[in-house]
PDB file of C-alpha atoms in Angstrom:
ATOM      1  CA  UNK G1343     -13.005   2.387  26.172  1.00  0.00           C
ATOM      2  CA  UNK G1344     -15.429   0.426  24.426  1.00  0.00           C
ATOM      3  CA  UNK G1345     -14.566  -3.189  22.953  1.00  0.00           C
ATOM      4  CA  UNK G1346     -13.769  -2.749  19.454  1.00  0.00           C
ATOM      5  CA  UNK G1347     -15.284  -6.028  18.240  1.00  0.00           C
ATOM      6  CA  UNK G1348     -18.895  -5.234  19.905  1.00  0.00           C
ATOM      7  CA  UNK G1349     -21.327  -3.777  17.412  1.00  0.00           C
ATOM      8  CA  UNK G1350     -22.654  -0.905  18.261  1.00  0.00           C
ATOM      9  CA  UNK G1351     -26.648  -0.309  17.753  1.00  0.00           C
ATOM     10  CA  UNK G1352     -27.055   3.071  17.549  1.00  0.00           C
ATOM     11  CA  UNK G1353     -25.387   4.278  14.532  1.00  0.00           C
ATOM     12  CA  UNK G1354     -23.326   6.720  15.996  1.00  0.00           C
ATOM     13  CA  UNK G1355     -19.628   6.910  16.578  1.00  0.00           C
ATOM     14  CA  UNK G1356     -18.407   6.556  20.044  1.00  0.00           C
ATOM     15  CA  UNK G1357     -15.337   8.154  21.897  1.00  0.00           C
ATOM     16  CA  UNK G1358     -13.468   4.847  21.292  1.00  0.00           C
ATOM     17  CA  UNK G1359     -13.532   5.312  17.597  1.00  0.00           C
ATOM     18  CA  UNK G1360     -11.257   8.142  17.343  1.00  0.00           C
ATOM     19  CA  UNK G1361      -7.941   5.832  16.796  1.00  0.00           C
ATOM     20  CA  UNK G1362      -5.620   7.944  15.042  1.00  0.00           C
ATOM     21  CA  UNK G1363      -2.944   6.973  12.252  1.00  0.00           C
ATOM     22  CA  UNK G1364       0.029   7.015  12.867  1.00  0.00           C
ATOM     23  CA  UNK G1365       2.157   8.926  10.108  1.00  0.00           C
ATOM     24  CA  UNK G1366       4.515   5.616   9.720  1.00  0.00           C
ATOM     25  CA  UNK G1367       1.803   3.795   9.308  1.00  0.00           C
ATOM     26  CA  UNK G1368      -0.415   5.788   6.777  1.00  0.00           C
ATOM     27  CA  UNK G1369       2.524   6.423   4.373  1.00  0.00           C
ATOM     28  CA  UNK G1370       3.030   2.653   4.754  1.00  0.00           C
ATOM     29  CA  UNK G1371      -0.723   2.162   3.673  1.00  0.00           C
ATOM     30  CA  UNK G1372      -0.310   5.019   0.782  1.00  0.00           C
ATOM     31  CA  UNK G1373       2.665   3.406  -0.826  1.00  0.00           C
ATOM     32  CA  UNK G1374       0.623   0.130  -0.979  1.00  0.00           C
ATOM     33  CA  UNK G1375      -2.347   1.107  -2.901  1.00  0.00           C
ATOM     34  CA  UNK G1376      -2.562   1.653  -6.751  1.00  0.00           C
ATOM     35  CA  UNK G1377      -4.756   4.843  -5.992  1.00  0.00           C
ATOM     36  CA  UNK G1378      -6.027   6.947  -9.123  1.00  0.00           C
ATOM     37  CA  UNK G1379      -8.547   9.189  -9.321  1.00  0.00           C
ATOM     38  CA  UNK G1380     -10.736  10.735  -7.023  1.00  0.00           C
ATOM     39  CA  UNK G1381      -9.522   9.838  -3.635  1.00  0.00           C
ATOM     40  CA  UNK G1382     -12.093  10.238  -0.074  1.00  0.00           C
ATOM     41  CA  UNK G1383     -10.538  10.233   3.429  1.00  0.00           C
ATOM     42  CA  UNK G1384     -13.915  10.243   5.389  1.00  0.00           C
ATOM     43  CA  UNK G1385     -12.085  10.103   8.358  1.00  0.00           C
ATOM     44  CA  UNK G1386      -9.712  12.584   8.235  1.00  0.00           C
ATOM     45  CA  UNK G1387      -9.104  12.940  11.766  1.00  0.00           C
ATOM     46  CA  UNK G1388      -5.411  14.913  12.196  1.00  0.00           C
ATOM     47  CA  UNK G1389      -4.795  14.163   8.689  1.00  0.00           C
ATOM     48  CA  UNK G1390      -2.114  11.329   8.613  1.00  0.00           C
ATOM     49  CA  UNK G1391      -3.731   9.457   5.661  1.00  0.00           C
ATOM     50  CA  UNK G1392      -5.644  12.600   4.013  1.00  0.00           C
ATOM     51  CA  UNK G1393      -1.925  14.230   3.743  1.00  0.00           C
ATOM     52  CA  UNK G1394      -0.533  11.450   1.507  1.00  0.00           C
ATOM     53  CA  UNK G1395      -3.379  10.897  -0.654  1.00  0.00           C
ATOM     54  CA  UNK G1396      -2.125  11.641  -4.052  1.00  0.00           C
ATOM     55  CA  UNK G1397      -5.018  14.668  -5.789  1.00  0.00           C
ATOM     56  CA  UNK G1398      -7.646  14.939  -6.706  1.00  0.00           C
ATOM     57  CA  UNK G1399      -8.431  14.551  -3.294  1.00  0.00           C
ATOM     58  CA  UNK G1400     -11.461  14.918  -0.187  1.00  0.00           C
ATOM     59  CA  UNK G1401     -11.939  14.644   2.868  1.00  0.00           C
ATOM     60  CA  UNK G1402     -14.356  14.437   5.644  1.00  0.00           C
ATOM     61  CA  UNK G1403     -14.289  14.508   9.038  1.00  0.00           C
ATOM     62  CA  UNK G1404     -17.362  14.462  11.943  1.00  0.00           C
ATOM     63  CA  UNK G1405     -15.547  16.733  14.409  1.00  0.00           C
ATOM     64  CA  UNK G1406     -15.320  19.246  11.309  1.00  0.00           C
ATOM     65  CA  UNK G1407     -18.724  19.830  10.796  1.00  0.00           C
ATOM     66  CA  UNK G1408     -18.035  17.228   7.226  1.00  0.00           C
ATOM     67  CA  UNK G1409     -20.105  13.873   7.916  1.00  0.00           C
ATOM     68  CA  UNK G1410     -19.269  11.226   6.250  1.00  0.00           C
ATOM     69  CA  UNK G1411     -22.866  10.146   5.834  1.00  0.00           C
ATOM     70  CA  UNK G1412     -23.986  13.552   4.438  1.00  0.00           C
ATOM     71  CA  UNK G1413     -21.149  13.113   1.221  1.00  0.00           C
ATOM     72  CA  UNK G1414     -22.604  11.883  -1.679  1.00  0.00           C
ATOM     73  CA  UNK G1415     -20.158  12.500  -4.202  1.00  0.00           C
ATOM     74  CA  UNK G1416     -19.169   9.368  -6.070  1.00  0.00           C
ATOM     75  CA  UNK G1417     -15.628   8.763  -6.274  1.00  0.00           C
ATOM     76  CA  UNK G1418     -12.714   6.439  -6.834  1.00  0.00           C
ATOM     77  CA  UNK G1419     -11.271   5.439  -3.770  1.00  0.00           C
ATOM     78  CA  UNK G1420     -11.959   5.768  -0.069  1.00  0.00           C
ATOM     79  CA  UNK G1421      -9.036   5.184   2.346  1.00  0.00           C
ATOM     80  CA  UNK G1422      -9.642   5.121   6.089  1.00  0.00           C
ATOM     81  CA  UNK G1423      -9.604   4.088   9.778  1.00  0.00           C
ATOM     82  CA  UNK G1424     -12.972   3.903   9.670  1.00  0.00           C
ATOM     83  CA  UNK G1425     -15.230   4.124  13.605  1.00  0.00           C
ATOM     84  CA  UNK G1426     -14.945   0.349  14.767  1.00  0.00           C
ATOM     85  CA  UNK G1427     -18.051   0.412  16.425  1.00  0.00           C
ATOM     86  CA  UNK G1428     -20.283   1.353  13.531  1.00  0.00           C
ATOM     87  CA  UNK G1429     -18.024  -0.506  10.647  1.00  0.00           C
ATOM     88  CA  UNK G1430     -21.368  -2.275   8.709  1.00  0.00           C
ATOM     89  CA  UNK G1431     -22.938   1.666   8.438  1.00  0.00           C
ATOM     90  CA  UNK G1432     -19.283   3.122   7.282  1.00  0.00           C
ATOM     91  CA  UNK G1433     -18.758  -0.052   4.645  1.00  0.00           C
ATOM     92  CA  UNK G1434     -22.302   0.283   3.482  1.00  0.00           C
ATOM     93  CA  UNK G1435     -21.703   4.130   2.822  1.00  0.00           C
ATOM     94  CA  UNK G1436     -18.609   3.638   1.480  1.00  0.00           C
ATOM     95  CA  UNK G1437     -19.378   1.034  -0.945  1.00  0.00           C
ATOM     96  CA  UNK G1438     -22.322   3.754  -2.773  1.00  0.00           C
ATOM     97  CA  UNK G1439     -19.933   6.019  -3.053  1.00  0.00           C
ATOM     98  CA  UNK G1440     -16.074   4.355  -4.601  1.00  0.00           C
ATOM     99  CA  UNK G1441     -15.500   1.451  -6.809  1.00  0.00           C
ATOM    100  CA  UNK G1442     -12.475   0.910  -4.322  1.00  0.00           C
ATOM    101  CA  UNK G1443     -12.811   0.760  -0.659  1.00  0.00           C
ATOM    102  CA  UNK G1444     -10.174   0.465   2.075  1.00  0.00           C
ATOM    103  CA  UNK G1445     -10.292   0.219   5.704  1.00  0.00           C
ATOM    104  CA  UNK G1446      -7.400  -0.291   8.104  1.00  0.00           C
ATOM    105  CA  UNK G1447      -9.285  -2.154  11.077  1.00  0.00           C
ATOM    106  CA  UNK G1448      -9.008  -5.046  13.176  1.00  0.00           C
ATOM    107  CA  UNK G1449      -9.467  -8.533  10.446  1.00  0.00           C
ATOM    108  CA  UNK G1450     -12.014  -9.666  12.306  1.00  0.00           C
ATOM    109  CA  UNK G1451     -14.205  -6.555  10.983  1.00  0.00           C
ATOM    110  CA  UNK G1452     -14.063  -8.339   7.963  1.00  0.00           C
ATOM    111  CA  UNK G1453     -15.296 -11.754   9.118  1.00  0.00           C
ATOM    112  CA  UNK G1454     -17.752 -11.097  12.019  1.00  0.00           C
ATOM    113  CA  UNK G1455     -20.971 -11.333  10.934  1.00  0.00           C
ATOM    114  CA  UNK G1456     -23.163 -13.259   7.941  1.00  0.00           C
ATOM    115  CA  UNK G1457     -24.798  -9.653   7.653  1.00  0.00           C
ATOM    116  CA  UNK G1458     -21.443  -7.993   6.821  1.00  0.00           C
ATOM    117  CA  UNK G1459     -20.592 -10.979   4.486  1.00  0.00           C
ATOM    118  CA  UNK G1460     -23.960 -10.229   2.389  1.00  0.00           C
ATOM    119  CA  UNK G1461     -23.295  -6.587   2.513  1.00  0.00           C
ATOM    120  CA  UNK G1462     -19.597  -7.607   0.344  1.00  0.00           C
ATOM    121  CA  UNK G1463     -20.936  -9.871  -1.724  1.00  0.00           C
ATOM    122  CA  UNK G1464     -24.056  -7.072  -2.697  1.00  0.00           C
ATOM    123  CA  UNK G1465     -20.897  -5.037  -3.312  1.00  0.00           C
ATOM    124  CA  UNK G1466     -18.319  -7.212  -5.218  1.00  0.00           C
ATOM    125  CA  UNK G1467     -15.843  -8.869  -3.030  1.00  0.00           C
ATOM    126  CA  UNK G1468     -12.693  -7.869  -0.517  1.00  0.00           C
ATOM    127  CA  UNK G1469      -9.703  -8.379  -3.211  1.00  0.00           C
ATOM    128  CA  UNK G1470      -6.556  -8.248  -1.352  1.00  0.00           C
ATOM    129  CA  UNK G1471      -5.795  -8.580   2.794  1.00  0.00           C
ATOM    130  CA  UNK G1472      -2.473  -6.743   4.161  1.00  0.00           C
ATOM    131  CA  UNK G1473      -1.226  -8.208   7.308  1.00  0.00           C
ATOM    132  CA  UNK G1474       0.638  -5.329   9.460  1.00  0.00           C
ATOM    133  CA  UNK G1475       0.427  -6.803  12.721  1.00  0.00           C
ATOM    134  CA  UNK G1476      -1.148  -6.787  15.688  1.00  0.00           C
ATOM    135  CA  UNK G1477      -2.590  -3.365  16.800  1.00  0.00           C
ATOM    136  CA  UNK G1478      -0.350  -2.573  19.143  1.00  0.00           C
ATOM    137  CA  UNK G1479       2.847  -2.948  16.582  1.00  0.00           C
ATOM    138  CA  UNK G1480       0.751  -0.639  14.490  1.00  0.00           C
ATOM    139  CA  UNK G1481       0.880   1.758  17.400  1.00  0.00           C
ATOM    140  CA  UNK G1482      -2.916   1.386  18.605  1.00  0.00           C
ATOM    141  CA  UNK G1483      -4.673   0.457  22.291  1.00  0.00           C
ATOM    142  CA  UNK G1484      -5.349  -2.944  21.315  1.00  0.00           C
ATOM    143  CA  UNK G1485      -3.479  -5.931  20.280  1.00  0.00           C
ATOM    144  CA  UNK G1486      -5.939  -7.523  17.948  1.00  0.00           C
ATOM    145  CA  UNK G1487      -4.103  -8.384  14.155  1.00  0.00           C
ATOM    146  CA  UNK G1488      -4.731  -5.351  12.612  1.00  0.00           C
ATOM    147  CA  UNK G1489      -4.779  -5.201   8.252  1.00  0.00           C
ATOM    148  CA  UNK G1490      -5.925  -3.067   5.292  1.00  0.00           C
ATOM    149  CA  UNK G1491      -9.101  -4.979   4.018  1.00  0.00           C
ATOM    150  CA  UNK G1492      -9.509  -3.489   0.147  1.00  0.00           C
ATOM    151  CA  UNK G1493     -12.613  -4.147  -1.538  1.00  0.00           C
ATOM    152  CA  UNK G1494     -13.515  -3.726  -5.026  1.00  0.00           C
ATOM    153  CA  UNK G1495     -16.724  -3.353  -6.873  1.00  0.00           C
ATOM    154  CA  UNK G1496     -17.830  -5.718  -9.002  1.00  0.00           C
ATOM    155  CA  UNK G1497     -14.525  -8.008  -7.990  1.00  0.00           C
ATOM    156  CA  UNK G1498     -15.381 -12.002  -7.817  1.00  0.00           C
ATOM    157  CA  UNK G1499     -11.860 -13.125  -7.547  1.00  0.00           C
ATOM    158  CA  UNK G1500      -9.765 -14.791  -4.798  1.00  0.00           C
ATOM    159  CA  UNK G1501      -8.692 -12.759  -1.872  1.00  0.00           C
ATOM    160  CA  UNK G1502      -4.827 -11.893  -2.432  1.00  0.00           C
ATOM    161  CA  UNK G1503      -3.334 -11.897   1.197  1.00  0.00           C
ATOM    162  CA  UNK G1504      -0.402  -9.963   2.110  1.00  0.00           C
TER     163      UNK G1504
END
């Protein structure tokens, strides 16, 4: 397995991206979120977090033939494990597409790079942090502290952190 904190320089997801949900932990992440509107899962993977999305809902998911980077549609959230190794390409997308963006990755996604920082601020800002643990309490391969990192369009406020 690849090292989750690397970048990756090609753009494509590797084998070590595919971290699933775990149910307990996606209806944790769905009961957190204000989510209205049109909702994206663009990586739907065996459905844990697509499930409990309340409708209208979409999904997308690589192995499915349904690319994430092929969906244009604009909508109102995106909720997702999104591929570690390619997270700058998957927030860039994301943040064309929904005026509310959520990841569940490792926090230091959020803070690794000056390049990543000017792709938020482009964006708005990341509003609120959710501490769940380290990733191995969350039930993944790793024991970096693992959060939801929600970031809002337009948003120049302080960073609420749970």
């Amino acid at each position: 397995m690849s090292d989750p904190t690397k970048p990756n320089r090609t753009k494509m997801a590797t084998a070590s991206d595919f971290v699933m949900t775990p149910a307990n932990l996606a209806e944790l992440i769905i009961n957190r979120l204000p989510l209205k509107g049109l909702c994206l899962e663009p990586c739907r993977g065996t459905g844990n977090i697509y499930e409990r999305l309340p409708k209208p809902k979409d999904w997308c998911e690589i192995t499915d033939g349904r690319d994430f980077f092929s969906y244009h549609r604009q909508v109102d959230w995106i909720v997702t494990n999104p591929p570690y190794s390619i997270y700058n390409s998957f927030l860039r997308h994301a943040f064309d597409l929904a005026a509310h963006v959520v990841f569940l990755a490792p926090l230091t996604k959020a803070f690794k790079s000056m390049s990543t920082e000017r792709i938020v601020v482009r964006y708005g800002g990341l509003r609120q942090i959710v501490l769940l643990g380290s990733g191995r309490e969350c039930g993944f391969a790793f024991g970096f502290p693992v959060g939801l990192l929600h970031y809002e369009r337009g948003y120049h406020g302080p960073i609420d952190y749970d």
